[in-house]
Each structure stands twice: as structure tokens, then as C-alpha cells.
């Protein structure tokens, strides 16, 4: 598996995600402030993905970099809205 991300530099929110599995394209997503569009491969078919957002999200495949970028301190309690193509 190989993930390629294009991220906004100021908050690391995704602009685009491309994922290959076994050397073949598996997922292609484009993120805007209010919408995610693209596709994922299910069997031999590309299944469209269209998701309306109520606010900003981070990608659920990029936890290490995302968490490292947050100003976390002891006792911090937060909810980070994410999207992950296999969990939607």
C-alpha cells in the first residue's frame, strides 16, 4: 500500500489523497472546505465518493503527522473531525 497526500501547509488538512494497493490505484480523493469527491476501487469497480462537509476535516489515514502538528498539552481534551474512506 502507498498513500500520497497533498496537504495545506498551515494546518495539514488534506487537499488530495491518492492510494495504491498492490501497485494499482485504489483511492483518489479531492478535499475542499465543504466537500470531498473522488472514488475508491471496490472489487473491479470504481465506486464514486461524494461527501458534503459541515466544517473542516483531516484525513483519517494520516494520524502521526496530524497529531504531531497539534499544540497538545497535558489535560487537553479535543475532538478532531476526520474522514476515512473505508469508515464512511
PDB file of C-alpha atoms in Angstrom:
ATOM      1  CA  UNK A   1       0.000   0.000   0.000  1.00  0.00           C
ATOM      2  CA  UNK A   2       1.171   3.511  -0.773  1.00  0.00           C
ATOM      3  CA  UNK A   3      -0.539   6.766   0.257  1.00  0.00           C
ATOM      4  CA  UNK A   4       0.310  10.135  -1.288  1.00  0.00           C
ATOM      5  CA  UNK A   5      -1.034  13.274   0.376  1.00  0.00           C
ATOM      6  CA  UNK A   6      -1.170  16.885  -0.683  1.00  0.00           C
ATOM      7  CA  UNK A   7      -1.748  18.954   2.490  1.00  0.00           C
ATOM      8  CA  UNK A   8      -2.439  22.575   3.381  1.00  0.00           C
ATOM      9  CA  UNK A   9       0.785  23.863   4.946  1.00  0.00           C
ATOM     10  CA  UNK A  10      -0.823  25.972   7.708  1.00  0.00           C
ATOM     11  CA  UNK A  11      -2.988  23.243   9.308  1.00  0.00           C
ATOM     12  CA  UNK A  12      -2.126  19.967   7.473  1.00  0.00           C
ATOM     13  CA  UNK A  13      -5.713  19.458   6.304  1.00  0.00           C
ATOM     14  CA  UNK A  14      -5.864  17.378   3.124  1.00  0.00           C
ATOM     15  CA  UNK A  15      -6.208  18.757  -0.399  1.00  0.00           C
ATOM     16  CA  UNK A  16      -5.786  15.420  -2.160  1.00  0.00           C
ATOM     17  CA  UNK A  17      -5.198  11.749  -1.319  1.00  0.00           C
ATOM     18  CA  UNK A  18      -4.147   9.016  -3.728  1.00  0.00           C
ATOM     19  CA  UNK A  19      -3.744   5.444  -2.501  1.00  0.00           C
ATOM     20  CA  UNK A  20      -2.354   2.444  -4.394  1.00  0.00           C
ATOM     21  CA  UNK A  21      -2.817  -1.155  -3.289  1.00  0.00           C
ATOM     22  CA  UNK A  22      -0.801  -3.952  -4.841  1.00  0.00           C
ATOM     23  CA  UNK A  23       0.591  -1.474  -7.367  1.00  0.00           C
ATOM     24  CA  UNK A  24      -2.817  -0.337  -8.671  1.00  0.00           C
ATOM     25  CA  UNK A  25      -4.821   2.827  -7.957  1.00  0.00           C
ATOM     26  CA  UNK A  26      -7.231   2.178  -5.093  1.00  0.00           C
ATOM     27  CA  UNK A  27      -8.487   5.591  -3.883  1.00  0.00           C
ATOM     28  CA  UNK A  28      -8.489   9.130  -5.269  1.00  0.00           C
ATOM     29  CA  UNK A  29      -9.976  11.947  -3.154  1.00  0.00           C
ATOM     30  CA  UNK A  30     -10.070  15.726  -3.522  1.00  0.00           C
ATOM     31  CA  UNK A  31     -10.929  17.775  -0.448  1.00  0.00           C
ATOM     32  CA  UNK A  32     -12.398  21.273  -0.348  1.00  0.00           C
ATOM     33  CA  UNK A  33     -13.660  23.200   2.678  1.00  0.00           C
ATOM     34  CA  UNK A  34     -17.169  21.766   2.303  1.00  0.00           C
ATOM     35  CA  UNK A  35     -16.878  18.720   0.040  1.00  0.00           C
ATOM     36  CA  UNK A  36     -14.936  15.522  -0.646  1.00  0.00           C
ATOM     37  CA  UNK A  37     -15.144  13.948  -4.095  1.00  0.00           C
ATOM     38  CA  UNK A  38     -13.405  11.075  -5.823  1.00  0.00           C
ATOM     39  CA  UNK A  39     -13.597   7.296  -5.973  1.00  0.00           C
ATOM     40  CA  UNK A  40     -12.402   4.077  -4.407  1.00  0.00           C
ATOM     41  CA  UNK A  41     -11.995   0.663  -6.000  1.00  0.00           C
ATOM     42  CA  UNK A  42     -14.430  -1.962  -4.757  1.00  0.00           C
ATOM     43  CA  UNK A  43     -13.751  -5.306  -6.430  1.00  0.00           C
ATOM     44  CA  UNK A  44     -13.161  -4.361 -10.083  1.00  0.00           C
ATOM     45  CA  UNK A  45     -15.363  -1.245  -9.960  1.00  0.00           C
ATOM     46  CA  UNK A  46     -14.586   2.377  -9.139  1.00  0.00           C
ATOM     47  CA  UNK A  47     -17.220   3.486  -6.636  1.00  0.00           C
ATOM     48  CA  UNK A  48     -17.854   7.267  -6.605  1.00  0.00           C
ATOM     49  CA  UNK A  49     -17.381   9.169  -3.361  1.00  0.00           C
ATOM     50  CA  UNK A  50     -19.278  12.416  -2.781  1.00  0.00           C
ATOM     51  CA  UNK A  51     -19.404  13.740   0.785  1.00  0.00           C
ATOM     52  CA  UNK A  52     -20.754  17.100   1.929  1.00  0.00           C
ATOM     53  CA  UNK A  53     -18.984  18.504   4.981  1.00  0.00           C
ATOM     54  CA  UNK A  54     -20.327  20.782   7.698  1.00  0.00           C
ATOM     55  CA  UNK A  55     -16.837  22.006   8.535  1.00  0.00           C
ATOM     56  CA  UNK A  56     -13.145  21.252   8.109  1.00  0.00           C
ATOM     57  CA  UNK A  57     -11.856  17.667   8.387  1.00  0.00           C
ATOM     58  CA  UNK A  58      -8.485  15.962   8.498  1.00  0.00           C
ATOM     59  CA  UNK A  59      -7.736  12.674   6.755  1.00  0.00           C
ATOM     60  CA  UNK A  60      -8.103   9.564   8.905  1.00  0.00           C
ATOM     61  CA  UNK A  61      -5.100   7.868   7.258  1.00  0.00           C
ATOM     62  CA  UNK A  62      -2.523  10.390   8.456  1.00  0.00           C
ATOM     63  CA  UNK A  63      -2.580  10.215  12.253  1.00  0.00           C
ATOM     64  CA  UNK A  64       1.112  10.571  13.089  1.00  0.00           C
ATOM     65  CA  UNK A  65       1.724  13.801  11.204  1.00  0.00           C
ATOM     66  CA  UNK A  66      -1.684  15.222  12.128  1.00  0.00           C
ATOM     67  CA  UNK A  67      -1.240  14.631  15.863  1.00  0.00           C
ATOM     68  CA  UNK A  68       2.351  15.874  15.802  1.00  0.00           C
ATOM     69  CA  UNK A  69       1.164  19.190  14.324  1.00  0.00           C
ATOM     70  CA  UNK A  70      -1.375  19.918  17.085  1.00  0.00           C
ATOM     71  CA  UNK A  71      -0.491  22.135  20.052  1.00  0.00           C
ATOM     72  CA  UNK A  72      -1.265  19.412  22.588  1.00  0.00           C
ATOM     73  CA  UNK A  73      -0.580  19.893  26.269  1.00  0.00           C
ATOM     74  CA  UNK A  74      -1.331  17.791  29.325  1.00  0.00           C
ATOM     75  CA  UNK A  75      -5.048  17.806  30.036  1.00  0.00           C
ATOM     76  CA  UNK A  76      -6.057  18.822  26.504  1.00  0.00           C
ATOM     77  CA  UNK A  77      -9.466  17.474  25.500  1.00  0.00           C
ATOM     78  CA  UNK A  78     -10.462  17.827  21.861  1.00  0.00           C
ATOM     79  CA  UNK A  79     -12.388  16.231  19.067  1.00  0.00           C
ATOM     80  CA  UNK A  80     -10.694  16.103  15.685  1.00  0.00           C
ATOM     81  CA  UNK A  81     -13.163  15.688  12.793  1.00  0.00           C
ATOM     82  CA  UNK A  82     -11.775  13.179  10.281  1.00  0.00           C
ATOM     83  CA  UNK A  83     -12.812  11.344   7.130  1.00  0.00           C
ATOM     84  CA  UNK A  84     -11.550   7.891   6.235  1.00  0.00           C
ATOM     85  CA  UNK A  85     -12.781   6.289   3.007  1.00  0.00           C
ATOM     86  CA  UNK A  86     -13.252   2.778   4.496  1.00  0.00           C
ATOM     87  CA  UNK A  87     -15.073   4.058   7.598  1.00  0.00           C
ATOM     88  CA  UNK A  88     -17.663   6.264   5.912  1.00  0.00           C
TER      89      UNK A  88
END
